[in-house]
């Protein structure tokens, strides 16, 4: 949205041979640790994912988030955050997402996705970019359809995103989630969203900016 160049790529990870001059791993450059930090930040927010407990280490996180196919959105230019107050650097992870089967065995052609936009970059179109890439990548990976189990009603940005990208709201589960930010004792509703990937055009390159951002 702000004209910054980004790339969608696989997570970069330092192998045991990637040692800094002082003999230590460069964790700040290792995107596995960036992904772990983002995941735990979102868990602590308690508004968009069902988890309550942090992932204690990168191996636990990797077993969940990197079990199949996962990507980062990486800045190619320096820039500012969404508030325009703090600078961001080239190579910074702006968001990440995974694609993996939602169900085992005979239903494994239905995929699920998990998406995280770094909080300070929300509102810049990162989520929409990830959603667009998800559709093309999931289809190219051989999945027949996508189904998101828990899109919470109170997560207005997520609901608007999937509606605008052409996902179908196929289920409503009331009293589904005990989220932060709700009244005491209130439980949020969760929507199920489906996309028929077999109807995605062969030359699909994504949908343009949402109408309210043009």
PDB file of N, CA and C in Angstrom, residues 36-46 50-58 60-61:
ATOM      1  N   UNK A  36       8.732 -17.352  15.137  1.00  0.00           N
ATOM      2  CA  UNK A  36       8.378 -17.720  16.509  1.00  0.00           C
ATOM      3  C   UNK A  36       7.930 -16.494  17.298  1.00  0.00           C
ATOM      4  N   UNK A  37       8.669 -15.396  17.156  1.00  0.00           N
ATOM      5  CA  UNK A  37       8.324 -14.182  17.892  1.00  0.00           C
ATOM      6  C   UNK A  37       6.962 -13.642  17.466  1.00  0.00           C
ATOM      7  N   UNK A  38       6.684 -13.652  16.165  1.00  0.00           N
ATOM      8  CA  UNK A  38       5.384 -13.182  15.685  1.00  0.00           C
ATOM      9  C   UNK A  38       4.256 -14.069  16.196  1.00  0.00           C
ATOM     10  N   UNK A  39       4.472 -15.370  16.149  1.00  0.00           N
ATOM     11  CA  UNK A  39       3.440 -16.299  16.603  1.00  0.00           C
ATOM     12  C   UNK A  39       3.113 -16.064  18.077  1.00  0.00           C
ATOM     13  N   UNK A  40       4.131 -15.943  18.908  1.00  0.00           N
ATOM     14  CA  UNK A  40       3.887 -15.749  20.330  1.00  0.00           C
ATOM     15  C   UNK A  40       3.270 -14.387  20.617  1.00  0.00           C
ATOM     16  N   UNK A  41       3.617 -13.386  19.836  1.00  0.00           N
ATOM     17  CA  UNK A  41       2.998 -12.075  19.983  1.00  0.00           C
ATOM     18  C   UNK A  41       1.501 -12.142  19.713  1.00  0.00           C
ATOM     19  N   UNK A  42       1.118 -12.853  18.660  1.00  0.00           N
ATOM     20  CA  UNK A  42      -0.293 -12.986  18.313  1.00  0.00           C
ATOM     21  C   UNK A  42      -1.040 -13.806  19.366  1.00  0.00           C
ATOM     22  N   UNK A  43      -0.384 -14.826  19.898  1.00  0.00           N
ATOM     23  CA  UNK A  43      -1.006 -15.631  20.957  1.00  0.00           C
ATOM     24  C   UNK A  43      -1.291 -14.761  22.173  1.00  0.00           C
ATOM     25  N   UNK A  44      -0.329 -13.905  22.540  1.00  0.00           N
ATOM     26  CA  UNK A  44      -0.519 -13.045  23.714  1.00  0.00           C
ATOM     27  C   UNK A  44      -1.608 -12.009  23.473  1.00  0.00           C
ATOM     28  N   UNK A  45      -1.761 -11.556  22.242  1.00  0.00           N
ATOM     29  CA  UNK A  45      -2.858 -10.632  21.932  1.00  0.00           C
ATOM     30  C   UNK A  45      -4.210 -11.280  22.214  1.00  0.00           C
ATOM     31  N   UNK A  46      -4.311 -12.561  21.871  1.00  0.00           N
ATOM     32  CA  UNK A  46      -5.512 -13.329  22.201  1.00  0.00           C
ATOM     33  C   UNK A  46      -6.756 -12.949  21.437  1.00  0.00           C
ATOM     34  N   UNK A  50      -6.578 -19.402  18.276  1.00  0.00           N
ATOM     35  CA  UNK A  50      -7.169 -20.055  19.453  1.00  0.00           C
ATOM     36  C   UNK A  50      -6.177 -20.411  20.556  1.00  0.00           C
ATOM     37  N   UNK A  51      -4.876 -20.335  20.283  1.00  0.00           N
ATOM     38  CA  UNK A  51      -3.886 -20.745  21.272  1.00  0.00           C
ATOM     39  C   UNK A  51      -3.887 -19.815  22.490  1.00  0.00           C
ATOM     40  N   UNK A  52      -3.543 -20.378  23.647  1.00  0.00           N
ATOM     41  CA  UNK A  52      -3.386 -19.583  24.862  1.00  0.00           C
ATOM     42  C   UNK A  52      -1.949 -19.597  25.385  1.00  0.00           C
ATOM     43  N   UNK A  53      -1.205 -20.655  25.101  1.00  0.00           N
ATOM     44  CA  UNK A  53       0.146 -20.790  25.621  1.00  0.00           C
ATOM     45  C   UNK A  53       1.171 -20.526  24.522  1.00  0.00           C
ATOM     46  N   UNK A  54       2.225 -19.798  24.881  1.00  0.00           N
ATOM     47  CA  UNK A  54       3.321 -19.543  23.947  1.00  0.00           C
ATOM     48  C   UNK A  54       3.989 -20.852  23.513  1.00  0.00           C
ATOM     49  N   UNK A  55       4.603 -20.804  22.348  1.00  0.00           N
ATOM     50  CA  UNK A  55       5.522 -21.863  21.949  1.00  0.00           C
ATOM     51  C   UNK A  55       6.837 -21.604  22.695  1.00  0.00           C
ATOM     52  N   UNK A  56       7.345 -22.601  23.399  1.00  0.00           N
ATOM     53  CA  UNK A  56       8.487 -22.393  24.280  1.00  0.00           C
ATOM     54  C   UNK A  56       9.803 -22.285  23.546  1.00  0.00           C
ATOM     55  N   UNK A  57       9.906 -22.858  22.369  1.00  0.00           N
ATOM     56  CA  UNK A  57      11.169 -22.806  21.637  1.00  0.00           C
ATOM     57  C   UNK A  57      10.902 -22.918  20.146  1.00  0.00           C
ATOM     58  N   UNK A  58      11.932 -22.668  19.364  1.00  0.00           N
ATOM     59  CA  UNK A  58      11.767 -22.614  17.921  1.00  0.00           C
ATOM     60  C   UNK A  58      11.446 -23.987  17.330  1.00  0.00           C
ATOM     61  N   UNK A  60       9.536 -26.338  18.734  1.00  0.00           N
ATOM     62  CA  UNK A  60       8.098 -26.558  18.914  1.00  0.00           C
ATOM     63  C   UNK A  60       7.303 -25.768  17.884  1.00  0.00           C
ATOM     64  N   UNK A  61       7.677 -24.507  17.698  1.00  0.00           N
ATOM     65  CA  UNK A  61       6.995 -23.670  16.704  1.00  0.00           C
ATOM     66  C   UNK A  61       7.161 -24.245  15.305  1.00  0.00           C
TER      67      UNK A  61
END
